[in-house]
């Protein structure tokens, strides 16, 4: 597990047995992590406020202050944390409420060490800064896409250019991890640009963007090495879905495939 600092993980649950089991699993998956425990919502909230926490495993039903109430207070305060809610009941209403409050995923008790491993793997990917390039001839659209990407869960260093030719020039000095490439551009269309980009940088991942239906372009996009198609306008959760698929991460319950996204 590659992170640039020692992880601080909060285990917040009123069950001593659950805290011990999760501590055991985390000791196996992240042996160098600093583990903090809380047995009620108020103590959990204080632990988060007092010291930086990277990951929070938060029980929904706790005395004094529920996990959802604690999450609500954190969101109101403006804190953005990697929170995994836990409960013995997979109540879809509560899970949806947690998603709306910014939780990353939901764990139904009991769970396995492999489930914890997939969650920590996701955290590492989300925290590992991705170099992202926006290619679109419209300054307004680039600004909108920039705002969407900036509100995703993934940490991104975002740059932009206004044409396929400019993207190819940039590739000679900078290697982005992901390119959001508009299909309709005046010099090179998206498929043409993708062929040149992949020839220059085979490892780069390309997401084709268009405001129009591209169902007739699937074969051309596949041959150009494009990962998926996304229709404008799109939103942060759709980008998060795409990047989870792109990096082979377990899909959290907070994300789902929408009609805007076409996987190739």
mmCIF file of C-alpha atoms in Angstrom:
data_model
loop_
_atom_site.group_PDB
_atom_site.id
_atom_site.type_symbol
_atom_site.label_atom_id
_atom_site.label_comp_id
_atom_site.label_asym_id
_atom_site.label_seq_id
_atom_site.Cartn_x
_atom_site.Cartn_y
_atom_site.Cartn_z
ATOM 1 C CA UNK A 1 0.000 0.000 0.000
ATOM 2 C CA UNK A 2 1.590 3.238 -1.181
ATOM 3 C CA UNK A 3 0.696 6.414 0.683
ATOM 4 C CA UNK A 4 2.995 9.328 1.422
ATOM 5 C CA UNK A 5 2.219 9.387 5.144
ATOM 6 C CA UNK A 6 1.211 7.081 7.981
ATOM 7 C CA UNK A 7 -2.521 6.467 7.772
ATOM 8 C CA UNK A 8 -4.729 7.459 10.700
ATOM 9 C CA UNK A 9 -7.867 5.330 10.759
ATOM 10 C CA UNK A 10 -10.822 5.820 13.081
ATOM 11 C CA UNK A 11 -12.925 2.822 14.121
ATOM 12 C CA UNK A 12 -16.198 4.142 15.533
ATOM 13 C CA UNK A 13 -18.550 1.457 16.851
ATOM 14 C CA UNK A 14 -20.182 0.797 20.214
ATOM 15 C CA UNK A 15 -19.386 -2.932 19.920
ATOM 16 C CA UNK A 16 -16.068 -3.878 21.527
ATOM 17 C CA UNK A 17 -16.058 -7.140 19.563
ATOM 18 C CA UNK A 18 -16.475 -5.323 16.244
ATOM 19 C CA UNK A 19 -13.731 -2.826 17.070
ATOM 20 C CA UNK A 20 -11.371 -5.668 17.978
ATOM 21 C CA UNK A 21 -12.160 -7.557 14.759
ATOM 22 C CA UNK A 22 -11.705 -4.483 12.578
ATOM 23 C CA UNK A 23 -8.462 -3.664 14.393
ATOM 24 C CA UNK A 24 -7.284 -7.209 13.615
ATOM 25 C CA UNK A 25 -8.159 -6.855 9.916
ATOM 26 C CA UNK A 26 -6.527 -3.435 9.626
ATOM 27 C CA UNK A 27 -3.423 -4.776 11.354
ATOM 28 C CA UNK A 28 -3.163 -7.300 8.533
ATOM 29 C CA UNK A 29 -3.989 -4.938 5.662
ATOM 30 C CA UNK A 30 -2.324 -1.728 6.896
ATOM 31 C CA UNK A 31 0.135 -2.752 9.640
ATOM 32 C CA UNK A 32 1.724 0.706 9.870
ATOM 33 C CA UNK A 33 -1.538 2.603 10.288
ATOM 34 C CA UNK A 34 -2.338 4.450 13.500
ATOM 35 C CA UNK A 35 -5.704 3.204 14.746
ATOM 36 C CA UNK A 36 -8.033 5.374 16.812
ATOM 37 C CA UNK A 37 -11.185 4.025 18.471
ATOM 38 C CA UNK A 38 -14.492 5.548 19.532
ATOM 39 C CA UNK A 39 -17.471 3.814 21.141
ATOM 40 C CA UNK A 40 -20.103 6.480 20.458
ATOM 41 C CA UNK A 41 -20.884 9.221 17.967
ATOM 42 C CA UNK A 42 -19.769 12.135 20.135
ATOM 43 C CA UNK A 43 -16.369 10.572 20.814
ATOM 44 C CA UNK A 44 -15.990 9.816 17.104
ATOM 45 C CA UNK A 45 -16.810 13.399 16.166
ATOM 46 C CA UNK A 46 -14.314 14.741 18.709
ATOM 47 C CA UNK A 47 -11.583 12.411 17.403
ATOM 48 C CA UNK A 48 -12.154 13.679 13.857
ATOM 49 C CA UNK A 49 -12.182 17.340 14.885
ATOM 50 C CA UNK A 50 -9.152 17.103 17.201
ATOM 51 C CA UNK A 51 -6.740 15.355 14.814
ATOM 52 C CA UNK A 52 -6.534 14.684 11.068
ATOM 53 C CA UNK A 53 -8.140 11.354 10.160
ATOM 54 C CA UNK A 54 -7.666 9.690 6.765
ATOM 55 C CA UNK A 55 -10.294 6.937 6.890
ATOM 56 C CA UNK A 56 -13.362 6.579 9.113
ATOM 57 C CA UNK A 57 -15.225 3.314 9.680
ATOM 58 C CA UNK A 58 -18.452 4.645 11.172
ATOM 59 C CA UNK A 59 -21.255 2.567 12.664
ATOM 60 C CA UNK A 60 -24.695 3.914 11.763
ATOM 61 C CA UNK A 61 -26.341 3.004 15.080
ATOM 62 C CA UNK A 62 -24.395 4.297 18.078
ATOM 63 C CA UNK A 63 -25.430 5.786 21.427
ATOM 64 C CA UNK A 64 -25.484 9.552 22.067
ATOM 65 C CA UNK A 65 -24.979 10.441 18.391
ATOM 66 C CA UNK A 66 -25.706 8.198 15.405
ATOM 67 C CA UNK A 67 -23.229 7.717 12.590
ATOM 68 C CA UNK A 68 -25.527 9.509 10.147
ATOM 69 C CA UNK A 69 -25.948 12.456 12.513
ATOM 70 C CA UNK A 70 -22.178 12.671 12.963
ATOM 71 C CA UNK A 71 -21.744 12.569 9.174
ATOM 72 C CA UNK A 72 -24.343 15.324 8.801
ATOM 73 C CA UNK A 73 -22.482 17.540 11.282
ATOM 74 C CA UNK A 74 -19.185 16.923 9.486
ATOM 75 C CA UNK A 75 -20.710 17.859 6.136
ATOM 76 C CA UNK A 76 -22.278 20.977 7.652
ATOM 77 C CA UNK A 77 -18.850 21.904 9.009
ATOM 78 C CA UNK A 78 -17.391 21.506 5.514
ATOM 79 C CA UNK A 79 -15.169 18.507 6.259
ATOM 80 C CA UNK A 80 -14.632 16.047 3.414
ATOM 81 C CA UNK A 81 -13.568 12.631 4.674
ATOM 82 C CA UNK A 82 -13.269 9.088 3.376
ATOM 83 C CA UNK A 83 -16.106 7.571 5.417
ATOM 84 C CA UNK A 84 -17.325 3.973 5.296
ATOM 85 C CA UNK A 85 -20.626 3.407 7.083
ATOM 86 C CA UNK A 86 -21.298 0.098 8.860
ATOM 87 C CA UNK A 87 -24.414 -1.698 10.064
ATOM 88 C CA UNK A 88 -25.828 -5.182 10.586
ATOM 89 C CA UNK A 89 -28.804 -4.197 8.404
ATOM 90 C CA UNK A 90 -28.433 -3.206 4.750
ATOM 91 C CA UNK A 91 -31.228 -0.648 4.998
ATOM 92 C CA UNK A 92 -31.323 1.035 1.574
ATOM 93 C CA UNK A 93 -32.912 4.185 2.993
ATOM 94 C CA UNK A 94 -30.038 4.627 5.446
ATOM 95 C CA UNK A 95 -27.441 3.746 2.800
ATOM 96 C CA UNK A 96 -28.922 6.336 0.434
ATOM 97 C CA UNK A 97 -28.934 8.929 3.218
ATOM 98 C CA UNK A 98 -25.272 8.159 3.880
ATOM 99 C CA UNK A 99 -24.435 8.518 0.187
ATOM 100 C CA UNK A 100 -26.137 11.919 0.093
ATOM 101 C CA UNK A 101 -24.071 12.982 3.110
ATOM 102 C CA UNK A 102 -20.855 11.999 1.337
ATOM 103 C CA UNK A 103 -20.054 8.516 2.632
ATOM 104 C CA UNK A 104 -17.848 6.505 0.289
ATOM 105 C CA UNK A 105 -19.264 3.029 0.856
ATOM 106 C CA UNK A 106 -21.309 0.796 3.138
ATOM 107 C CA UNK A 107 -20.178 -2.326 5.002
ATOM 108 C CA UNK A 108 -22.729 -4.886 6.127
ATOM 109 C CA UNK A 109 -21.617 -6.674 9.277
ATOM 110 C CA UNK A 110 -20.089 -9.176 9.500
ATOM 111 C CA UNK A 111 -17.506 -8.536 6.784
ATOM 112 C CA UNK A 112 -14.238 -10.128 5.707
ATOM 113 C CA UNK A 113 -10.657 -8.933 5.663
ATOM 114 C CA UNK A 114 -10.789 -8.958 1.849
ATOM 115 C CA UNK A 115 -13.581 -6.389 1.956
ATOM 116 C CA UNK A 116 -11.392 -4.139 4.107
ATOM 117 C CA UNK A 117 -8.508 -4.673 1.704
ATOM 118 C CA UNK A 118 -10.581 -3.497 -1.292
ATOM 119 C CA UNK A 119 -11.663 -0.368 0.586
ATOM 120 C CA UNK A 120 -8.109 0.584 1.526
ATOM 121 C CA UNK A 121 -6.955 -0.116 -2.032
ATOM 122 C CA UNK A 122 -9.623 2.307 -3.238
ATOM 123 C CA UNK A 123 -8.457 4.930 -0.735
ATOM 124 C CA UNK A 124 -4.902 4.664 -2.061
ATOM 125 C CA UNK A 125 -6.077 5.124 -5.664
ATOM 126 C CA UNK A 126 -8.302 8.056 -4.771
ATOM 127 C CA UNK A 127 -5.441 9.734 -2.891
ATOM 128 C CA UNK A 128 -2.811 9.098 -5.570
ATOM 129 C CA UNK A 129 -2.880 12.277 -7.662
ATOM 130 C CA UNK A 130 -3.844 11.682 -11.288
ATOM 131 C CA UNK A 131 -2.670 13.997 -14.058
ATOM 132 C CA UNK A 132 -5.761 14.778 -16.124
ATOM 133 C CA UNK A 133 -5.954 16.669 -19.410
ATOM 134 C CA UNK A 134 -9.134 18.260 -20.795
ATOM 135 C CA UNK A 135 -9.184 18.670 -24.584
ATOM 136 C CA UNK A 136 -12.068 20.784 -25.900
ATOM 137 C CA UNK A 137 -12.240 23.724 -28.308
ATOM 138 C CA UNK A 138 -14.803 25.543 -26.132
ATOM 139 C CA UNK A 139 -13.382 27.542 -23.221
ATOM 140 C CA UNK A 140 -16.799 27.462 -21.541
ATOM 141 C CA UNK A 141 -17.037 23.674 -21.772
ATOM 142 C CA UNK A 142 -13.475 23.276 -20.503
ATOM 143 C CA UNK A 143 -14.376 25.406 -17.493
ATOM 144 C CA UNK A 144 -17.467 23.280 -16.796
ATOM 145 C CA UNK A 145 -15.557 19.995 -17.126
ATOM 146 C CA UNK A 146 -12.785 21.383 -14.915
ATOM 147 C CA UNK A 147 -15.356 22.144 -12.212
ATOM 148 C CA UNK A 148 -16.854 18.652 -12.515
ATOM 149 C CA UNK A 149 -13.452 16.962 -12.230
ATOM 150 C CA UNK A 150 -12.443 19.159 -9.297
ATOM 151 C CA UNK A 151 -15.482 17.881 -7.376
ATOM 152 C CA UNK A 152 -14.703 14.196 -7.897
ATOM 153 C CA UNK A 153 -13.391 11.960 -5.129
ATOM 154 C CA UNK A 154 -10.145 11.331 -6.996
ATOM 155 C CA UNK A 155 -7.245 13.698 -6.411
ATOM 156 C CA UNK A 156 -6.447 15.316 -9.769
ATOM 157 C CA UNK A 157 -3.939 17.722 -11.233
ATOM 158 C CA UNK A 158 -5.960 19.171 -14.113
ATOM 159 C CA UNK A 159 -4.673 20.926 -17.220
ATOM 160 C CA UNK A 160 -6.438 21.878 -20.433
ATOM 161 C CA UNK A 161 -5.860 22.581 -24.128
ATOM 162 C CA UNK A 162 -8.203 23.674 -26.907
ATOM 163 C CA UNK A 163 -7.392 21.201 -29.697
ATOM 164 C CA UNK A 164 -6.114 17.747 -30.546
ATOM 165 C CA UNK A 165 -2.951 19.267 -32.035
ATOM 166 C CA UNK A 166 -2.279 21.169 -28.800
ATOM 167 C CA UNK A 167 -2.753 17.928 -26.864
ATOM 168 C CA UNK A 168 -0.139 16.195 -29.028
ATOM 169 C CA UNK A 169 2.290 19.073 -28.482
ATOM 170 C CA UNK A 170 1.748 18.888 -24.718
ATOM 171 C CA UNK A 171 2.350 15.109 -24.725
ATOM 172 C CA UNK A 172 5.931 15.663 -25.850
ATOM 173 C CA UNK A 173 6.695 17.165 -22.441
ATOM 174 C CA UNK A 174 3.957 15.975 -20.074
ATOM 175 C CA UNK A 175 2.382 12.549 -19.757
ATOM 176 C CA UNK A 176 -1.178 12.714 -18.396
ATOM 177 C CA UNK A 177 -2.773 9.643 -16.881
ATOM 178 C CA UNK A 178 -6.245 10.384 -18.263
ATOM 179 C CA UNK A 179 -7.533 12.544 -21.112
ATOM 180 C CA UNK A 180 -11.115 13.793 -21.404
ATOM 181 C CA UNK A 181 -11.261 14.298 -25.160
ATOM 182 C CA UNK A 182 -14.039 16.102 -27.014
ATOM 183 C CA UNK A 183 -15.210 14.392 -30.188
ATOM 184 C CA UNK A 184 -16.284 17.470 -32.171
ATOM 185 C CA UNK A 185 -13.235 19.689 -32.712
ATOM 186 C CA UNK A 186 -12.216 21.725 -35.767
ATOM 187 C CA UNK A 187 -8.690 20.419 -36.456
ATOM 188 C CA UNK A 188 -8.828 16.736 -35.501
ATOM 189 C CA UNK A 189 -11.978 15.017 -34.319
ATOM 190 C CA UNK A 190 -11.769 12.980 -31.127
ATOM 191 C CA UNK A 191 -11.202 9.608 -32.803
ATOM 192 C CA UNK A 192 -8.462 10.987 -35.061
ATOM 193 C CA UNK A 193 -6.792 12.696 -32.112
ATOM 194 C CA UNK A 194 -7.061 9.506 -30.023
ATOM 195 C CA UNK A 195 -5.146 7.494 -32.650
ATOM 196 C CA UNK A 196 -2.285 10.015 -32.586
ATOM 197 C CA UNK A 197 -2.358 10.281 -28.782
ATOM 198 C CA UNK A 198 -2.215 6.513 -28.272
ATOM 199 C CA UNK A 199 0.660 6.256 -30.764
ATOM 200 C CA UNK A 200 2.558 8.894 -28.770
ATOM 201 C CA UNK A 201 1.518 7.677 -25.287
ATOM 202 C CA UNK A 202 0.137 4.103 -25.290
ATOM 203 C CA UNK A 203 -0.465 4.079 -21.519
ATOM 204 C CA UNK A 204 -2.756 7.108 -21.427
ATOM 205 C CA UNK A 205 -6.445 6.430 -20.737
ATOM 206 C CA UNK A 206 -8.907 8.283 -22.974
ATOM 207 C CA UNK A 207 -12.506 9.176 -22.154
ATOM 208 C CA UNK A 208 -14.397 10.467 -25.199
ATOM 209 C CA UNK A 209 -16.772 13.343 -24.498
ATOM 210 C CA UNK A 210 -19.630 14.534 -26.705
ATOM 211 C CA UNK A 211 -22.922 16.390 -26.439
ATOM 212 C CA UNK A 212 -24.382 14.144 -29.168
ATOM 213 C CA UNK A 213 -25.259 10.475 -29.405
ATOM 214 C CA UNK A 214 -22.170 8.459 -30.365
ATOM 215 C CA UNK A 215 -23.730 5.013 -30.635
ATOM 216 C CA UNK A 216 -22.634 4.822 -34.268
ATOM 217 C CA UNK A 217 -19.008 5.458 -33.317
ATOM 218 C CA UNK A 218 -18.429 2.506 -30.975
ATOM 219 C CA UNK A 219 -16.217 0.508 -33.352
ATOM 220 C CA UNK A 220 -14.169 3.563 -34.321
ATOM 221 C CA UNK A 221 -13.687 4.478 -30.658
ATOM 222 C CA UNK A 222 -12.678 0.932 -29.751
ATOM 223 C CA UNK A 223 -10.103 0.823 -32.545
ATOM 224 C CA UNK A 224 -8.691 4.132 -31.289
ATOM 225 C CA UNK A 225 -8.167 2.663 -27.801
ATOM 226 C CA UNK A 226 -10.815 4.780 -26.093
ATOM 227 C CA UNK A 227 -11.931 3.469 -22.694
ATOM 228 C CA UNK A 228 -15.474 4.825 -22.628
ATOM 229 C CA UNK A 229 -17.873 7.466 -23.911
ATOM 230 C CA UNK A 230 -19.563 10.084 -21.754
ATOM 231 C CA UNK A 231 -22.320 12.416 -22.861
ATOM 232 C CA UNK A 232 -22.404 16.071 -21.833
ATOM 233 C CA UNK A 233 -23.485 17.268 -19.387
ATOM 234 C CA UNK A 234 -22.023 14.823 -16.895
ATOM 235 C CA UNK A 235 -21.424 14.957 -13.165
ATOM 236 C CA UNK A 236 -18.738 14.105 -10.570
ATOM 237 C CA UNK A 237 -20.281 10.764 -9.583
ATOM 238 C CA UNK A 238 -20.243 9.658 -13.230
ATOM 239 C CA UNK A 239 -16.545 10.491 -13.462
ATOM 240 C CA UNK A 240 -15.944 8.614 -10.195
ATOM 241 C CA UNK A 241 -17.768 5.610 -11.666
ATOM 242 C CA UNK A 242 -15.613 5.735 -14.814
ATOM 243 C CA UNK A 243 -12.359 5.966 -12.854
ATOM 244 C CA UNK A 244 -13.323 3.115 -10.529
ATOM 245 C CA UNK A 245 -13.849 0.947 -13.613
ATOM 246 C CA UNK A 246 -10.718 2.241 -15.297
ATOM 247 C CA UNK A 247 -8.527 1.314 -12.311
ATOM 248 C CA UNK A 248 -10.315 -1.964 -11.562
ATOM 249 C CA UNK A 249 -11.593 -0.857 -8.167
ATOM 250 C CA UNK A 250 -14.495 -2.418 -6.321
ATOM 251 C CA UNK A 251 -17.577 -0.298 -7.043
ATOM 252 C CA UNK A 252 -18.966 1.328 -3.871
ATOM 253 C CA UNK A 253 -22.713 1.490 -3.336
ATOM 254 C CA UNK A 254 -22.565 5.273 -3.721
ATOM 255 C CA UNK A 255 -21.890 4.913 -7.479
ATOM 256 C CA UNK A 256 -23.868 3.447 -10.361
ATOM 257 C CA UNK A 257 -23.801 3.340 -14.151
ATOM 258 C CA UNK A 258 -25.947 6.071 -15.733
ATOM 259 C CA UNK A 259 -27.233 6.482 -19.316
ATOM 260 C CA UNK A 260 -24.616 9.217 -19.841
ATOM 261 C CA UNK A 261 -21.777 6.677 -19.662
ATOM 262 C CA UNK A 262 -21.094 3.990 -22.271
ATOM 263 C CA UNK A 263 -18.351 1.498 -21.420
ATOM 264 C CA UNK A 264 -16.507 0.063 -24.421
#
